[in-house]
Amino acid sequence: MTIRTVRPNRGQHFHPRIHCLKKLEAMVVEMQDPKAGVKGTEQKLNVTTIPHVIAGKDIIAWIITKMKVTQEEAEAFATMLVAYGYVYPLQNHKKLVMCNDSSLYRFQTPYFWPTQKWFAEDSDYAIYLAKRNIRKKGMLEAYEQAHYNHLNEWLNHKWDFIVMQATEQYKAGKDRQKPDRVVFDCQERAYWIVNRPPRRTHSALDCGPERLLNPNEEQKVTFDQYRRVNMFYQQAIMRSKVKSSVSLGALVKYITTYKNHDPFLAPCLPSNPWQTDHDAYWTLNMRRVEVPTKMRVERWSFSLFELLTDLRGRDDFKIFLKKEFSGENLAFWEAAEELKWGTASSMSAKAETIFKTFLAPGAPRWINIDGRTMGLTVKGLDHPHRYVLEAAQTHVFMLMKKDTFFRYLKSPTYKDIQKKALNPEAHNFSPAQLEQNAQNRSPGIDPVVLWQQEEEEKAKAAAASAPVDVKAMMSKIDRKK
């Protein structure tokens, strides 16, 4: 009987990514150099001696020396090697992280490297799980058992063939020496952990729908596609250009401003919830939290757009404008945003309300904009659409940006919130605490629930600010008597 060769395959076919992975592979090959690479030793694993075993701290030390980087950068790079399957852990195989300690790792064989353009098919994974099921006598891990049951239903029409292949591979594996058999089992398991990770676990190989495409397949380019490309380049040639020095200067200024607020460049305080499974960061940075953090308040000073985008910052800006009796510009800006993003059915009613409140002669909250913009806006309101207030909204935004925003930054309102702002201390979780956090992970608040809460708060605020109908109130009192 012929044994079907199982070629597990990743299907990594993004050309920019392939180029980056090739550089990673060159680094991995250099790590395995007998003279200048990471020194490996023999280690006993469950009574079996495993060759070429390396410690996590040795890999990180080699990266620091070779690449001249900091320890944090070396740990991040080493973790990326584990996440992409170039190095796999021997002890905790589900934890695809490089630990800077004596944890044991091995280099993955090039047969299982990501640049191999084979597809990791469900039938191959089913054969692997069936083989493990035979070897473990039905004692699979929980996530493997779930995948096994799903594949049993999905591939039921050829399950006999899958079991036959698994049985033959299991028999062929028993003919190997025990160390070789254990090493191959670890390599195969590490490959499938990367390509079929446990549920609720992020994979470095998931990059959107393009992953389902085959790069080796020839694509036919139609005449219409050539025409579209030609039009794009013609428009690009006609587009006005900016000097590289100006654009680079703006980029440097932007990075300098935002570097402490970028989670890739600076750590999140108190900790990154995606890494520690601790939700303190989300709790401290809820949309309408009572006392914001110092980093959040500092971000408000970057621009008016940052201030208005943050609902907590906008609330603070409203308090300042209320003290100065000049809140009509912000109220108009918010009304224009609601019209822009609201439902189509309520568009006409909202446009009429905005006109009566802000634009009509003698309106209660009349805004001061130039005559040309006013004329265009009022004319557009005869046939309202989502962007009918775009010109007036931009004009009002620029007025607030040039005048009100800078006065707000110098006001006691902003200085008081700066003093009250929280500065959380960084968490320092041990590996055991991180495991506990992962086990106690709970789903966050549903965005729909948050939206409903915000709508209720808006309704309450509108009811509180609405004029009181004295006659209606008196009639209610009389009915109660």
mmCIF file of N, CA and C in Angstrom, residues 10 28 31-32 45 50-56 59 78-99 103-113 179-194:
data_model
loop_
_atom_site.group_PDB
_atom_site.id
_atom_site.type_symbol
_atom_site.label_atom_id
_atom_site.label_comp_id
_atom_site.label_asym_id
_atom_site.label_seq_id
_atom_site.Cartn_x
_atom_site.Cartn_y
_atom_site.Cartn_z
ATOM 1 N N ARG A 10 1.236 26.267 4.049
ATOM 2 C CA ARG A 10 0.755 27.507 4.608
ATOM 3 C C ARG A 10 -0.025 28.348 3.657
ATOM 4 N N VAL A 28 17.684 33.212 10.335
ATOM 5 C CA VAL A 28 17.552 31.917 11.005
ATOM 6 C C VAL A 28 18.681 30.978 10.574
ATOM 7 N N MET A 31 21.705 31.923 12.398
ATOM 8 C CA MET A 31 21.640 31.477 13.791
ATOM 9 C C MET A 31 22.085 30.023 13.944
ATOM 10 N N GLN A 32 21.843 29.215 12.899
ATOM 11 C CA GLN A 32 22.162 27.788 12.988
ATOM 12 C C GLN A 32 23.578 27.466 12.531
ATOM 13 N N LEU A 45 14.013 15.250 27.339
ATOM 14 C CA LEU A 45 12.610 15.634 27.359
ATOM 15 C C LEU A 45 11.788 14.371 27.527
ATOM 16 N N ILE A 50 16.945 14.903 23.250
ATOM 17 C CA ILE A 50 16.642 15.692 22.053
ATOM 18 C C ILE A 50 17.892 16.485 21.670
ATOM 19 N N PRO A 51 18.346 16.379 20.413
ATOM 20 C CA PRO A 51 19.553 17.119 20.009
ATOM 21 C C PRO A 51 19.237 18.552 19.593
ATOM 22 N N HIS A 52 20.277 19.386 19.587
ATOM 23 C CA HIS A 52 20.214 20.764 19.076
ATOM 24 C C HIS A 52 19.115 21.576 19.754
ATOM 25 N N VAL A 53 19.100 21.523 21.065
ATOM 26 C CA VAL A 53 18.132 22.303 21.838
ATOM 27 C C VAL A 53 18.798 23.605 22.289
ATOM 28 N N ILE A 54 18.071 24.711 22.214
ATOM 29 C CA ILE A 54 18.622 26.010 22.582
ATOM 30 C C ILE A 54 17.708 26.672 23.599
ATOM 31 N N ALA A 55 18.297 27.522 24.429
ATOM 32 C CA ALA A 55 17.517 28.257 25.434
ATOM 33 C C ALA A 55 17.087 29.600 24.874
ATOM 34 N N GLY A 56 15.929 30.077 25.349
ATOM 35 C CA GLY A 56 15.414 31.355 24.871
ATOM 36 C C GLY A 56 16.366 32.503 25.134
ATOM 37 N N ILE A 59 19.122 32.725 22.473
ATOM 38 C CA ILE A 59 18.686 33.304 21.194
ATOM 39 C C ILE A 59 18.603 34.816 21.302
ATOM 40 N N ALA A 78 12.522 37.943 18.433
ATOM 41 C CA ALA A 78 12.538 36.505 18.696
ATOM 42 C C ALA A 78 11.115 35.945 18.774
ATOM 43 N N THR A 79 10.206 36.705 19.375
ATOM 44 C CA THR A 79 8.804 36.277 19.433
ATOM 45 C C THR A 79 8.209 36.187 18.030
ATOM 46 N N MET A 80 8.619 37.096 17.144
ATOM 47 C CA MET A 80 8.138 37.032 15.764
ATOM 48 C C MET A 80 8.631 35.758 15.077
ATOM 49 N N LEU A 81 9.858 35.343 15.363
ATOM 50 C CA LEU A 81 10.363 34.084 14.805
ATOM 51 C C LEU A 81 9.520 32.900 15.271
ATOM 52 N N VAL A 82 9.102 32.930 16.530
ATOM 53 C CA VAL A 82 8.263 31.852 17.059
ATOM 54 C C VAL A 82 6.866 31.920 16.447
ATOM 55 N N ALA A 83 6.327 33.131 16.322
ATOM 56 C CA ALA A 83 4.968 33.287 15.797
ATOM 57 C C ALA A 83 4.868 32.834 14.350
ATOM 58 N N TYR A 84 5.926 33.004 13.570
ATOM 59 C CA TYR A 84 5.916 32.589 12.174
ATOM 60 C C TYR A 84 6.383 31.145 11.993
ATOM 61 N N GLY A 85 6.784 30.491 13.074
ATOM 62 C CA GLY A 85 7.092 29.073 12.987
ATOM 63 C C GLY A 85 8.521 28.728 12.646
ATOM 64 N N TYR A 86 9.452 29.684 12.736
ATOM 65 C CA TYR A 86 10.854 29.366 12.466
ATOM 66 C C TYR A 86 11.527 28.726 13.681
ATOM 67 N N VAL A 87 11.020 29.029 14.850
ATOM 68 C CA VAL A 87 11.501 28.436 16.101
ATOM 69 C C VAL A 87 10.272 27.967 16.865
ATOM 70 N N TYR A 88 10.355 26.820 17.508
ATOM 71 C CA TYR A 88 9.182 26.331 18.243
ATOM 72 C C TYR A 88 9.586 25.920 19.656
ATOM 73 N N PRO A 89 8.695 26.142 20.617
ATOM 74 C CA PRO A 89 8.983 25.763 22.011
ATOM 75 C C PRO A 89 8.803 24.266 22.221
ATOM 76 N N LEU A 90 9.615 23.702 23.086
ATOM 77 C CA LEU A 90 9.526 22.265 23.377
ATOM 78 C C LEU A 90 8.630 21.975 24.570
ATOM 79 N N GLN A 91 8.474 22.932 25.477
ATOM 80 C CA GLN A 91 7.743 22.654 26.713
ATOM 81 C C GLN A 91 6.294 23.143 26.633
ATOM 82 N N ASN A 92 6.091 24.425 26.460
ATOM 83 C CA ASN A 92 4.735 24.974 26.360
ATOM 84 C C ASN A 92 4.474 25.299 24.898
ATOM 85 N N HIS A 93 4.001 24.299 24.121
ATOM 86 C CA HIS A 93 3.930 24.432 22.674
ATOM 87 C C HIS A 93 2.852 25.418 22.232
ATOM 88 N N LYS A 94 1.850 25.712 23.084
ATOM 89 C CA LYS A 94 0.775 26.625 22.694
ATOM 90 C C LYS A 94 1.134 28.091 22.931
ATOM 91 N N LYS A 95 2.199 28.343 23.660
ATOM 92 C CA LYS A 95 2.607 29.716 23.961
ATOM 93 C C LYS A 95 3.667 30.146 22.960
ATOM 94 N N LEU A 96 3.226 30.830 21.886
ATOM 95 C CA LEU A 96 4.137 31.214 20.806
ATOM 96 C C LEU A 96 4.828 32.535 21.147
ATOM 97 N N VAL A 97 5.600 32.497 22.228
ATOM 98 C CA VAL A 97 6.341 33.666 22.715
ATOM 99 C C VAL A 97 7.737 33.216 23.083
ATOM 100 N N MET A 98 8.726 34.041 22.785
ATOM 101 C CA MET A 98 10.104 33.735 23.164
ATOM 102 C C MET A 98 10.367 34.307 24.550
ATOM 103 N N CYS A 99 10.595 33.434 25.516
ATOM 104 C CA CYS A 99 10.862 33.856 26.893
ATOM 105 C C CYS A 99 12.363 34.039 27.094
ATOM 106 N N SER A 103 13.892 28.559 29.075
ATOM 107 C CA SER A 103 12.908 27.778 28.315
ATOM 108 C C SER A 103 13.566 27.205 27.058
ATOM 109 N N LEU A 104 13.151 25.989 26.690
ATOM 110 C CA LEU A 104 13.824 25.257 25.622
ATOM 111 C C LEU A 104 13.097 25.433 24.289
ATOM 112 N N TYR A 105 13.890 25.608 23.222
ATOM 113 C CA TYR A 105 13.353 25.793 21.871
ATOM 114 C C TYR A 105 14.204 24.989 20.891
ATOM 115 N N ARG A 106 13.644 24.778 19.689
ATOM 116 C CA ARG A 106 14.398 24.172 18.588
ATOM 117 C C ARG A 106 14.084 24.944 17.309
ATOM 118 N N PHE A 107 15.020 24.899 16.375
ATOM 119 C CA PHE A 107 14.778 25.498 15.067
ATOM 120 C C PHE A 107 13.909 24.558 14.237
ATOM 121 N N GLN A 108 12.920 25.150 13.563
ATOM 122 C CA GLN A 108 12.040 24.365 12.717
ATOM 123 C C GLN A 108 12.766 23.954 11.443
ATOM 124 N N THR A 109 12.460 22.765 10.942
ATOM 125 C CA THR A 109 13.067 22.310 9.699
ATOM 126 C C THR A 109 12.566 23.150 8.534
ATOM 127 N N PRO A 110 13.394 23.449 7.520
ATOM 128 C CA PRO A 110 12.955 24.286 6.390
ATOM 129 C C PRO A 110 11.741 23.737 5.657
ATOM 130 N N TYR A 111 11.468 22.438 5.790
ATOM 131 C CA TYR A 111 10.282 21.839 5.163
ATOM 132 C C TYR A 111 9.002 22.522 5.620
ATOM 133 N N PHE A 112 8.984 23.017 6.850
ATOM 134 C CA PHE A 112 7.792 23.639 7.417
ATOM 135 C C PHE A 112 7.886 25.167 7.463
ATOM 136 N N TRP A 113 8.818 25.782 6.770
ATOM 137 C CA TRP A 113 8.957 27.233 6.807
ATOM 138 C C TRP A 113 7.815 27.923 6.059
ATOM 139 N N PRO A 179 14.299 9.227 19.371
ATOM 140 C CA PRO A 179 14.613 10.671 19.310
ATOM 141 C C PRO A 179 14.125 11.331 18.010
ATOM 142 N N ASP A 180 14.334 10.637 16.877
ATOM 143 C CA ASP A 180 13.881 11.197 15.599
ATOM 144 C C ASP A 180 12.359 11.300 15.567
ATOM 145 N N ARG A 181 11.696 10.293 16.137
ATOM 146 C CA ARG A 181 10.236 10.302 16.137
ATOM 147 C C ARG A 181 9.699 11.456 16.998
ATOM 148 N N VAL A 182 10.325 11.671 18.149
ATOM 149 C CA VAL A 182 9.877 12.757 19.035
ATOM 150 C C VAL A 182 10.129 14.112 18.385
ATOM 151 N N VAL A 183 11.283 14.274 17.735
ATOM 152 C CA VAL A 183 11.605 15.543 17.073
ATOM 153 C C VAL A 183 10.611 15.828 15.956
ATOM 154 N N PHE A 184 10.309 14.818 15.118
ATOM 155 C CA PHE A 184 9.369 15.036 14.024
ATOM 156 C C PHE A 184 7.967 15.350 14.547
ATOM 157 N N ASP A 185 7.558 14.689 15.619
ATOM 158 C CA ASP A 185 6.244 14.981 16.212
ATOM 159 C C ASP A 185 6.179 16.421 16.704
ATOM 160 N N CYS A 186 7.282 16.889 17.327
ATOM 161 C CA CYS A 186 7.321 18.275 17.801
ATOM 162 C C CYS A 186 7.283 19.254 16.634
ATOM 163 N N GLN A 187 8.019 18.955 15.558
ATOM 164 C CA GLN A 187 8.026 19.838 14.392
ATOM 165 C C GLN A 187 6.648 19.921 13.751
ATOM 166 N N GLU A 188 5.988 18.767 13.611
ATOM 167 C CA GLU A 188 4.667 18.740 12.977
ATOM 168 C C GLU A 188 3.631 19.460 13.850
ATOM 169 N N ARG A 189 3.700 19.221 15.153
ATOM 170 C CA ARG A 189 2.769 19.882 16.057
ATOM 171 C C ARG A 189 2.984 21.396 16.042
ATOM 172 N N ALA A 190 4.268 21.849 16.030
ATOM 173 C CA ALA A 190 4.564 23.283 15.981
ATOM 174 C C ALA A 190 4.033 23.897 14.696
ATOM 175 N N TYR A 191 4.124 23.167 13.586
ATOM 176 C CA TYR A 191 3.617 23.679 12.319
ATOM 177 C C TYR A 191 2.106 23.919 12.384
ATOM 178 N N TRP A 192 1.382 22.939 12.941
ATOM 179 C CA TRP A 192 -0.076 23.061 12.958
ATOM 180 C C TRP A 192 -0.547 24.039 14.040
ATOM 181 N N ILE A 193 0.235 24.251 15.085
ATOM 182 C CA ILE A 193 -0.110 25.279 16.072
ATOM 183 C C ILE A 193 -0.096 26.656 15.416
ATOM 184 N N VAL A 194 0.858 26.863 14.493
ATOM 185 C CA VAL A 194 0.959 28.144 13.799
ATOM 186 C C VAL A 194 -0.149 28.287 12.761
#
